[in-house]
Coordinates of C-alpha atoms and ligand atoms in Angstrom, one line a residue:
M1 CA 252.4 -32.7 143.4
R2 CA 251.9 -32.9 147.1
S3 CA 251.4 -29.1 147.4
Y4 CA 249.0 -29.4 144.6
S5 CA 246.6 -31.8 146.1
P6 CA 245.4 -30.0 149.2
K7 CA 244.5 -27.2 146.7
I8 CA 242.6 -29.5 144.5
E9 CA 240.5 -30.6 147.4
E10 CA 239.8 -27.0 148.1
I11 CA 238.7 -26.4 144.6
R12 CA 236.5 -29.4 144.3
R13 CA 234.6 -28.2 147.5
K14 CA 234.0 -24.7 146.1
E15 CA 233.9 -25.1 142.4
Y16 CA 232.5 -28.6 141.7
G17 CA 229.7 -29.7 144.1
Y18 CA 228.0 -31.7 141.5
L19 CA 230.9 -34.1 142.0
N20 CA 229.8 -34.8 145.7
G21 CA 229.6 -38.6 145.9
V22 CA 230.6 -39.1 142.3
T23 CA 234.0 -40.3 140.8
Y24 CA 234.4 -38.7 137.3
L25 CA 237.0 -40.4 135.3
D26 CA 235.8 -39.1 131.8
H27 CA 237.7 -36.3 131.0
A28 CA 238.6 -37.0 127.6
G29 CA 235.1 -37.0 127.0
C30 CA 234.3 -33.7 128.7
T31 CA 236.3 -32.0 131.4
L32 CA 234.2 -30.1 134.3
Y33 CA 233.1 -26.6 134.5
P34 CA 233.6 -24.4 137.8
T35 CA 230.4 -22.8 139.4
T36 CA 232.4 -19.5 139.2
L37 CA 232.7 -19.5 135.5
M38 CA 228.8 -20.4 135.4
Q39 CA 228.1 -17.6 137.7
N40 CA 230.2 -14.9 136.1
F41 CA 228.8 -15.8 132.7
A42 CA 225.1 -15.4 134.0
Q43 CA 226.0 -12.3 135.5
D44 CA 227.4 -10.9 132.5
M45 CA 224.4 -12.1 130.5
A46 CA 221.8 -10.7 133.0
S47 CA 223.3 -7.4 133.1
N48 CA 224.4 -6.4 129.5
L49 CA 222.4 -6.5 126.1
F50 CA 224.2 -8.4 123.4
G51 CA 222.8 -8.2 119.9
N52 CA 223.9 -10.1 116.9
P53 CA 227.2 -8.8 115.8
H54 CA 228.3 -7.0 113.2
S55 CA 225.6 -4.0 113.0
A56 CA 225.9 -0.5 114.3
S57 CA 223.7 -0.6 117.4
P58 CA 225.7 -0.5 120.7
S59 CA 224.1 -4.0 121.5
S60 CA 225.9 -5.4 118.3
M61 CA 229.0 -3.3 118.9
L62 CA 229.1 -4.9 122.3
S63 CA 229.0 -8.4 120.9
S64 CA 231.3 -7.6 118.1
E65 CA 233.9 -6.2 120.6
R66 CA 233.7 -9.2 123.0
V67 CA 233.9 -11.7 120.2
E68 CA 237.3 -10.0 118.7
T69 CA 238.8 -9.6 122.4
V70 CA 238.1 -13.4 123.0
R71 CA 239.7 -14.2 119.6
S72 CA 243.0 -12.4 120.6
R73 CA 243.3 -13.8 123.9
V74 CA 242.8 -17.5 122.6
L75 CA 245.3 -16.8 120.1
K76 CA 247.6 -15.5 123.0
F77 CA 246.6 -18.5 125.2
F78 CA 248.6 -20.6 122.6
N79 CA 251.4 -17.8 122.2
A80 CA 250.1 -17.6 118.4
S81 CA 251.1 -14.2 117.0
P82 CA 248.1 -12.7 115.0
D83 CA 250.8 -11.8 112.2
H84 CA 251.1 -15.6 111.4
F85 CA 247.7 -17.2 112.7
D86 CA 244.3 -16.4 112.6
L87 CA 241.4 -18.1 114.7
V88 CA 238.2 -19.3 113.4
F89 CA 235.4 -20.0 115.6
V90 CA 233.6 -23.5 114.8
A91 CA 231.3 -25.7 116.6
N92 CA 233.6 -28.3 117.5
A93 CA 237.0 -29.8 116.7
T94 CA 235.1 -32.1 114.1
A95 CA 233.8 -29.0 112.4
G96 CA 237.3 -27.6 112.4
I97 CA 238.5 -30.5 110.6
K98 CA 235.4 -30.6 108.2
M99 CA 236.4 -26.9 107.2
V100 CA 240.0 -27.9 106.3
M101 CA 238.7 -30.7 104.3
D102 CA 236.3 -28.4 102.4
G103 CA 239.2 -26.5 101.4
F104 CA 241.2 -29.2 100.1
R105 CA 238.2 -30.9 98.5
D106 CA 237.4 -27.7 96.4
L107 CA 241.3 -27.7 94.9
K108 CA 241.2 -28.2 91.3
D109 CA 243.5 -31.4 91.3
G110 CA 242.0 -32.8 94.7
Y111 CA 244.6 -33.9 97.4
W112 CA 246.5 -36.7 98.8
Y113 CA 245.8 -37.3 102.5
G114 CA 247.8 -39.2 105.1
Y115 CA 246.7 -39.6 108.7
H116 CA 248.0 -41.7 111.7
R117 CA 246.6 -44.8 113.0
D118 CA 245.7 -43.3 116.3
S119 CA 243.4 -40.8 114.5
H120 CA 239.9 -39.9 115.8
T121 CA 236.9 -40.9 113.4
S122 CA 236.6 -37.6 112.8
L123 CA 240.1 -37.3 111.2
V124 CA 239.6 -40.5 109.3
G125 CA 236.5 -39.5 107.4
V126 CA 238.7 -36.7 105.7
R127 CA 240.1 -39.4 103.6
E128 CA 236.7 -39.8 101.7
H129 CA 237.0 -36.6 99.4
S130 CA 240.9 -37.3 98.9
T131 CA 242.3 -38.7 95.5
A132 CA 244.4 -41.0 97.7
S133 CA 244.8 -41.9 100.9
Q134 CA 247.3 -43.8 103.5
C135 CA 247.0 -44.7 107.0
F136 CA 250.4 -44.5 108.9
V137 CA 250.5 -47.8 111.0
N138 CA 253.1 -46.3 113.2
D139 CA 255.6 -43.2 114.0
D140 CA 258.3 -45.1 112.1
Q141 CA 256.4 -45.0 109.1
V142 CA 255.9 -41.3 109.6
T143 CA 259.4 -40.5 110.3
E144 CA 260.7 -42.6 107.1
W145 CA 258.2 -40.9 104.9
I146 CA 259.2 -37.6 106.1
A147 CA 262.9 -38.2 105.4
S148 CA 261.9 -39.9 102.2
K149 CA 262.8 -38.3 98.9
S150 CA 259.6 -38.1 96.7
T151 CA 259.2 -37.7 92.8
A152 CA 258.6 -34.5 91.1
E153 CA 255.3 -35.7 90.6
E154 CA 254.5 -36.6 93.9
D155 CA 255.9 -33.0 95.0
S156 CA 253.7 -31.4 92.7
A157 CA 250.7 -32.7 94.3
T158 CA 248.8 -31.0 97.3
K159 CA 248.8 -33.2 100.4
L160 CA 247.6 -33.1 103.9
F161 CA 248.9 -35.2 106.8
A162 CA 246.7 -35.3 109.9
Y163 CA 247.3 -36.7 113.4
P164 CA 246.2 -36.2 116.8
A165 CA 248.7 -34.7 119.3
Q166 CA 247.2 -37.1 122.0
S167 CA 245.4 -40.3 121.3
N168 CA 241.8 -40.3 122.5
M169 CA 242.0 -44.0 123.2
N170 CA 245.1 -44.5 125.5
G171 CA 246.6 -41.0 125.8
R172 CA 249.7 -41.6 123.9
R173 CA 251.1 -38.3 122.8
S174 CA 252.6 -37.9 119.3
P175 CA 255.6 -35.8 118.5
L176 CA 254.7 -32.3 117.7
N177 CA 257.9 -31.6 115.7
W178 CA 256.7 -33.5 112.8
C179 CA 254.9 -30.4 111.5
G180 CA 258.0 -28.5 111.3
Q181 CA 260.0 -31.3 109.6
I182 CA 257.0 -31.9 107.1
R183 CA 257.3 -28.0 106.0
K184 CA 261.0 -28.4 105.4
N185 CA 261.2 -31.7 103.7
K186 CA 257.8 -32.4 101.9
P187 CA 256.8 -30.0 99.1
N188 CA 253.1 -28.7 99.1
T189 CA 252.4 -30.7 102.2
Y190 CA 250.0 -29.2 104.8
T191 CA 249.6 -30.5 108.5
L192 CA 246.5 -30.8 110.6
L193 CA 246.9 -31.3 114.2
D194 CA 244.1 -32.5 116.1
A195 CA 244.6 -31.2 119.6
A196 CA 241.2 -31.8 121.2
A197 CA 242.2 -34.5 123.3
Y198 CA 245.7 -33.4 124.0
L199 CA 244.5 -29.8 125.4
T200 CA 242.6 -31.1 128.2
T201 CA 245.7 -31.1 130.2
G202 CA 248.3 -30.5 127.4
Y203 CA 250.0 -27.4 126.7
L204 CA 250.4 -26.0 123.1
D205 CA 252.8 -23.4 122.1
L206 CA 252.8 -21.9 118.5
S207 CA 255.5 -19.4 119.3
N208 CA 257.4 -20.8 116.7
H209 CA 255.5 -20.3 113.6
Q210 CA 258.0 -22.1 111.3
D211 CA 257.5 -25.3 113.0
A212 CA 253.8 -24.8 113.9
P213 CA 251.1 -26.8 112.1
D214 CA 249.2 -25.3 109.4
F215 CA 245.9 -26.1 111.1
V216 CA 244.8 -27.0 114.7
C217 CA 241.5 -27.9 115.8
L218 CA 240.3 -28.1 119.1
S219 CA 237.1 -28.3 121.3
F220 CA 237.0 -25.5 124.3
Y221 CA 234.7 -27.9 126.4
K222 CA 237.5 -30.5 126.6
I223 CA 239.8 -27.6 128.0
F224 CA 237.4 -25.6 130.1
G225 CA 234.3 -27.8 130.6
F226 CA 232.2 -24.9 129.0
P227 CA 231.2 -23.5 126.7
D228 CA 230.4 -26.0 123.8
L229 CA 232.4 -24.2 121.2
G230 CA 235.4 -25.2 119.1
A231 CA 238.3 -23.5 117.2
L232 CA 240.1 -24.0 114.0
I233 CA 243.6 -22.1 114.5
V234 CA 245.0 -21.4 111.0
R235 CA 248.4 -20.6 109.9
K236 CA 247.9 -17.6 107.5
S237 CA 249.8 -18.8 104.6
A238 CA 247.8 -22.1 104.5
G239 CA 244.8 -20.1 105.1
A240 CA 245.4 -18.0 101.9
E241 CA 246.4 -20.9 99.7
I242 CA 243.9 -23.4 100.8
I243 CA 240.9 -23.1 102.9
T244 CA 239.9 -19.3 102.0
K245 CA 239.7 -20.8 98.3
R246 CA 236.6 -23.2 99.4
K247 CA 233.6 -22.5 97.2
Y248 CA 230.7 -22.4 99.6
F249 CA 230.2 -19.2 101.2
G250 CA 227.7 -18.4 104.1
G251 CA 226.1 -15.2 105.5
G252 CA 228.5 -12.7 106.6
T253 CA 231.5 -13.9 104.9
V254 CA 231.1 -12.1 101.6
K255 CA 231.3 -8.3 100.7
M256 CA 229.0 -8.7 97.9
V257 CA 226.8 -11.2 96.3
L258 CA 225.0 -11.0 92.9
S259 CA 222.2 -13.6 92.9
I260 CA 219.4 -13.0 90.2
D261 CA 220.8 -12.9 86.7
T262 CA 224.8 -13.2 87.6
A263 CA 226.3 -15.5 89.8
W264 CA 229.1 -13.7 90.9
H265 CA 230.4 -12.8 94.9
S266 CA 233.3 -11.2 96.5
K267 CA 234.8 -12.9 99.7
R268 CA 235.9 -10.9 102.7
E269 CA 239.5 -10.5 103.3
E270 CA 240.4 -12.1 106.6
I271 CA 240.6 -15.8 107.2
H272 CA 238.0 -15.9 109.9
E273 CA 236.0 -13.3 108.1
C274 CA 235.4 -15.3 105.3
L275 CA 235.1 -18.7 106.9
E276 CA 232.7 -18.0 109.9
D277 CA 229.5 -19.1 108.2
G278 CA 226.3 -17.3 109.6
T279 CA 225.8 -16.0 113.1
L280 CA 228.5 -16.7 115.3
P281 CA 228.0 -18.6 118.5
F282 CA 228.6 -15.2 120.1
H283 CA 227.0 -16.0 123.4
N284 CA 229.3 -18.9 123.6
I285 CA 232.3 -16.7 123.2
V286 CA 231.2 -14.3 125.7
A287 CA 231.3 -17.5 127.8
L288 CA 234.7 -18.4 126.4
G289 CA 236.1 -15.3 128.0
H290 CA 234.8 -16.3 131.6
A291 CA 236.1 -19.7 131.2
M292 CA 239.7 -18.5 130.5
D293 CA 239.5 -16.0 133.5
T294 CA 238.4 -18.7 135.8
Y295 CA 240.7 -21.5 134.4
A296 CA 243.9 -18.9 135.0
D297 CA 242.3 -18.6 138.5
L298 CA 241.9 -21.8 139.7
Y299 CA 244.9 -23.6 137.8
G300 CA 247.3 -21.1 136.6
S301 CA 249.0 -22.4 133.7
P302 CA 248.2 -25.5 131.7
K303 CA 251.7 -26.8 132.3
Q304 CA 251.0 -27.2 135.9
V305 CA 247.9 -29.2 135.2
S306 CA 249.9 -31.5 132.6
A307 CA 252.4 -32.4 135.4
Y308 CA 249.8 -32.9 138.2
T309 CA 247.3 -35.1 136.0
L310 CA 250.1 -37.1 134.6
G311 CA 251.4 -37.6 138.4
L312 CA 247.7 -39.0 139.3
A313 CA 247.7 -41.2 136.1
K314 CA 250.9 -42.8 137.0
I315 CA 249.7 -43.7 140.3
A316 CA 246.6 -45.4 138.4
Y317 CA 248.8 -47.0 136.0
E318 CA 251.3 -48.6 138.2
K319 CA 248.7 -50.0 140.6
L320 CA 246.4 -51.4 137.9
S321 CA 249.6 -53.2 136.2
N322 CA 250.5 -54.7 139.4
L323 CA 247.2 -56.1 140.6
R324 CA 247.0 -59.8 140.4
H325 CA 244.7 -62.5 141.2
S326 CA 245.3 -64.9 143.8
N327 CA 246.8 -67.4 141.4
G328 CA 249.2 -64.7 139.8
V329 CA 247.1 -64.1 136.7
A330 CA 247.3 -60.4 136.0
V331 CA 244.0 -58.6 136.4
C332 CA 244.4 -55.8 133.9
E333 CA 245.6 -55.8 130.3
I334 CA 246.6 -52.1 129.9
Y335 CA 247.2 -50.6 126.3
K336 CA 249.9 -48.3 126.7
D337 CA 252.3 -47.6 123.8
E338 CA 255.5 -48.9 124.4
K339 CA 257.3 -46.1 123.7
A340 CA 255.2 -43.9 125.9
S341 CA 255.8 -43.4 129.5
Y342 CA 253.8 -42.2 132.6
N343 CA 257.1 -40.2 133.7
D344 CA 257.2 -38.2 130.3
S345 CA 254.4 -35.8 129.3
T346 CA 255.9 -35.6 125.7
T347 CA 254.9 -39.2 125.2
Q348 CA 251.9 -39.8 127.5
G349 CA 248.8 -38.0 128.8
P350 CA 246.7 -38.8 131.7
T351 CA 244.5 -41.8 130.4
V352 CA 244.8 -45.2 131.0
A353 CA 243.1 -47.9 128.5
F354 CA 242.6 -51.3 129.8
N355 CA 240.5 -54.6 129.7
I356 CA 240.0 -56.8 132.8
R357 CA 240.6 -60.4 133.2
K358 CA 239.1 -62.9 135.4
P359 CA 241.4 -65.5 137.2
D360 CA 240.9 -68.0 134.6
G361 CA 242.4 -65.5 131.8
S362 CA 238.9 -64.8 130.3
W363 CA 237.8 -61.4 129.7
V364 CA 235.5 -59.1 131.7
G365 CA 233.2 -57.5 128.8
K366 CA 233.9 -53.8 128.9
S367 CA 230.3 -52.9 129.3
K368 CA 229.9 -55.1 132.2
V369 CA 233.0 -52.8 133.8
E370 CA 231.1 -50.0 132.7
E371 CA 228.0 -51.0 134.3
A372 CA 229.5 -51.8 137.5
A373 CA 231.3 -48.9 137.7
I374 CA 228.0 -46.7 137.4
K375 CA 226.5 -48.9 140.3
N376 CA 229.4 -47.4 142.3
N377 CA 229.1 -43.9 141.1
I378 CA 232.1 -44.0 138.9
H379 CA 231.8 -42.5 135.3
L380 CA 234.2 -43.8 132.8
R381 CA 233.9 -44.5 129.3
S382 CA 234.2 -48.1 127.3
G383 CA 233.9 -49.1 124.0
G384 CA 235.8 -48.2 120.6
V385 CA 235.9 -44.6 121.8
C386 CA 235.8 -43.3 118.3
N387 CA 239.3 -44.4 117.7
P388 CA 239.2 -47.2 115.0
G389 CA 242.9 -47.5 114.1
G390 CA 244.0 -47.5 117.6
V391 CA 241.6 -49.9 119.3
A392 CA 242.1 -52.3 116.2
T393 CA 245.8 -52.2 117.0
V394 CA 246.0 -52.7 120.8
L395 CA 243.2 -55.4 120.6
Q396 CA 244.9 -57.2 117.7
W397 CA 241.9 -57.1 115.2
D398 CA 242.6 -57.1 111.6
S399 CA 240.3 -55.9 109.2
V400 CA 239.0 -59.3 108.0
G401 CA 238.4 -60.1 111.8
M402 CA 236.5 -56.9 112.4
K403 CA 234.3 -56.9 109.1
K404 CA 233.3 -60.6 110.4
N405 CA 232.2 -59.0 113.7
F406 CA 230.2 -56.3 111.6
D407 CA 228.5 -58.9 109.9
E408 CA 227.7 -61.0 112.7
G409 CA 225.9 -57.9 114.1
M410 CA 228.6 -55.9 116.0
S411 CA 228.7 -52.0 115.9
C412 CA 230.2 -49.0 117.7
G413 CA 228.7 -48.6 120.9
D414 CA 226.8 -51.9 121.3
K415 CA 227.2 -54.4 124.0
N416 CA 229.0 -57.0 121.9
D417 CA 232.0 -56.9 124.2
L418 CA 233.7 -60.2 123.5
M419 CA 233.7 -61.9 120.0
G420 CA 235.3 -65.1 119.8
G421 CA 236.5 -64.7 123.0
K422 CA 238.2 -61.6 122.3
P423 CA 237.5 -57.9 123.4
T424 CA 235.9 -55.6 120.8
G425 CA 236.5 -52.5 122.8
I426 CA 238.4 -51.0 125.8
V427 CA 237.7 -49.4 129.2
R428 CA 239.1 -45.9 129.5
I429 CA 239.6 -43.7 132.6
S430 CA 240.8 -40.2 131.9
L431 CA 241.9 -37.3 134.2
G432 CA 241.2 -33.4 134.4
A433 CA 242.6 -30.4 136.1
M434 CA 240.2 -30.8 139.0
S435 CA 240.7 -34.8 139.4
S436 CA 242.1 -35.6 142.8
I437 CA 244.0 -38.6 144.2
K438 CA 240.9 -39.7 145.9
D439 CA 239.4 -40.1 142.8
V440 CA 242.0 -42.6 141.6
E441 CA 242.2 -44.2 145.0
I442 CA 238.3 -44.9 144.8
F443 CA 238.6 -46.5 141.2
L444 CA 241.5 -48.8 142.2
L445 CA 239.5 -49.6 145.2
F446 CA 236.4 -50.5 142.8
V447 CA 238.6 -52.6 140.6
E448 CA 240.2 -54.3 143.3
Q449 CA 237.3 -55.0 145.3
T450 CA 234.9 -56.0 142.2
Y451 CA 237.2 -58.1 140.4
V452 CA 240.0 -59.4 142.7
Y453 CA 238.2 -60.1 146.0
S454 CA 235.4 -62.6 145.2
G455 CA 232.7 -60.0 146.1
D456 CA 232.5 -61.0 149.9
M457 CA 233.8 -57.4 151.2
V458 CA 231.6 -54.5 152.2
G459 CA 231.0 -51.9 149.5
Y460 CA 233.8 -49.4 148.7
T461 CA 231.9 -46.3 150.0
E462 CA 231.3 -48.0 153.3
L463 CA 235.1 -49.0 153.1
L464 CA 236.2 -45.6 152.6
T465 CA 234.3 -43.9 155.3
K466 CA 235.9 -46.5 157.6
L467 CA 239.1 -45.8 156.2
E468 CA 238.5 -41.9 156.9
K469 CA 237.3 -42.8 160.4
E470 CA 240.2 -45.1 161.0
A471 CA 242.8 -42.5 159.8
Q472 CA 241.8 -40.3 162.8
P473 CA 243.9 -41.2 165.7
Q474 CA 241.0 -41.3 168.1
A475 CA 239.1 -43.5 166.3
P476 CA 236.6 -45.5 168.5
T477 CA 236.5 -48.6 166.5
R478 CA 240.2 -49.5 166.3
T479 CA 239.9 -53.2 167.0
E480 CA 242.9 -55.5 166.3
E481 CA 241.1 -57.4 163.7
N482 CA 240.1 -54.4 161.6
K483 CA 243.3 -52.6 162.0
K484 CA 245.1 -55.3 160.4
A485 CA 242.4 -55.8 157.6
L486 CA 242.6 -51.9 157.0
K487 CA 246.3 -51.9 157.2
K488 CA 246.3 -54.6 154.3
L489 CA 243.6 -52.6 152.3
L490 CA 245.6 -49.3 152.8
R491 CA 248.8 -51.3 151.5
N492 CA 247.3 -53.1 148.6
I493 CA 244.8 -50.6 147.4
T494 CA 245.6 -47.0 148.3
G495 CA 249.3 -47.7 149.4
R496 CA 251.2 -44.9 151.2
I497 CA 248.9 -42.2 149.1
Y498 CA 245.9 -42.3 151.1
V499 CA 247.9 -41.9 154.3
A500 CA 250.1 -39.0 153.2
G501 CA 247.0 -37.2 151.6
Ligands
PLP601 C1 237.1 -35.1 121.1 C2 237.8 -35.4 120.1 C3 237.4 -35.0 118.7 C4 236.1 -34.4 118.4 O1 235.8 -33.6 119.2 P1 234.3 -33.1 119.0 O2 234.2 -32.0 119.9 O3 233.3 -34.1 119.3 O4 234.0 -32.5 117.4 C5 238.5 -35.2 118.0 N1 239.7 -35.8 118.1 C6 240.1 -35.9 119.3 C7 241.4 -36.5 119.4 C8 239.1 -36.2 120.4 O5 239.6 -36.4 121.6

């Protein structure tokens, strides 16, 4: 990580000028686009004529060619062989999830739906069209279910199991081998992997198609920062058995339609052809090609990004865990899963979810933390973060309590931070490829200064400037007193890290 850090500082200066003076810690919401990507895209747009795909004109052909090239490149990015996988461009991960649901919903006998507790709201919604559904409240329930023998009747029903590769709430990563195990052990059961949060820093390898999920949904803006576009990667067998059988057809997905006296149509053959309704977001797909180029130039492989960002998150996690008020009360309650570890990227992504306590043990409201962060140009996320099961679990709300909160006026995204003295949401920081150690240090300084000291210290930006000055050997203001204060700060807040960087 030491060697990666200086490179990041340089990348930050060149490619992310808009980050000057800002500490951005919401990569799980959206990661950030580099300037080169935007310039190359603009240049490409300004010098080429892109027409609506699927006509014979050169402008149309150019768009079609680009779309197909980018489609193949994305499959390659995931080591997904086109013999076994197809890629459908959709608006975002949610649209991909909904496309899968549409296929299952149109099956004659419906479907059973199982989903993991950590699921994003967009995955939970799939239950509404199912004939029966089950929320798995922990991993053990999932593995027991996978190993269990089912009745012939259960086996004959079509089933869909969905889970997030990474929780968008606390960054906990789920086992990726469930998909292969389910294919072997559970007849008629398909798997949907929500990789939207995971892919911001994680690496997905679909080279073993036998063990791969049937469906993978993702949003490209969470990987590359731009464009606003998503994809559904479909294992071809599942595509043919389920989703291409959906009833609806949109423009471009059919070979012929009769509409006047006979309701008849014939669908196109390839999976993506019969699912991409209407005009593709082809300009966005052109941008995606540039996004992949720039990402490779700046960061190399996602594997490097995964290791680097988890290293940063580990520092944040450890410092926040150890932070104490002067009376010994822990400042942060951190919602890390007990099985997850910031030393192991198969169990944890670079996200930290927490709440803050006052010295008397009572809570600081999550939206108060966000407001204070905003005042310090720190961008983070707070609330229920679209993860109803995960948040209810870590905050120990049962459905009776949640319903009561709702009846008393609480709803997602509002400022009812505490109900009956208990937090209703969390504060979340999340890192991305272009995050730096300085982002983490500033954040830690913010927490310590705002919540641990009693507010009688100078602002953290001034403090940092001072720290930087002091880091130079010939700093003119080096009095005994501030040397001592700074040393304490360095030790308490930024530790060895700042000095090393
Ligand atoms: C962001 C996210 C989604 C939704 O992505 P959209 O782009 O908003 O459709 C779904 N699941 C997870 C885990 C996410 O992080």
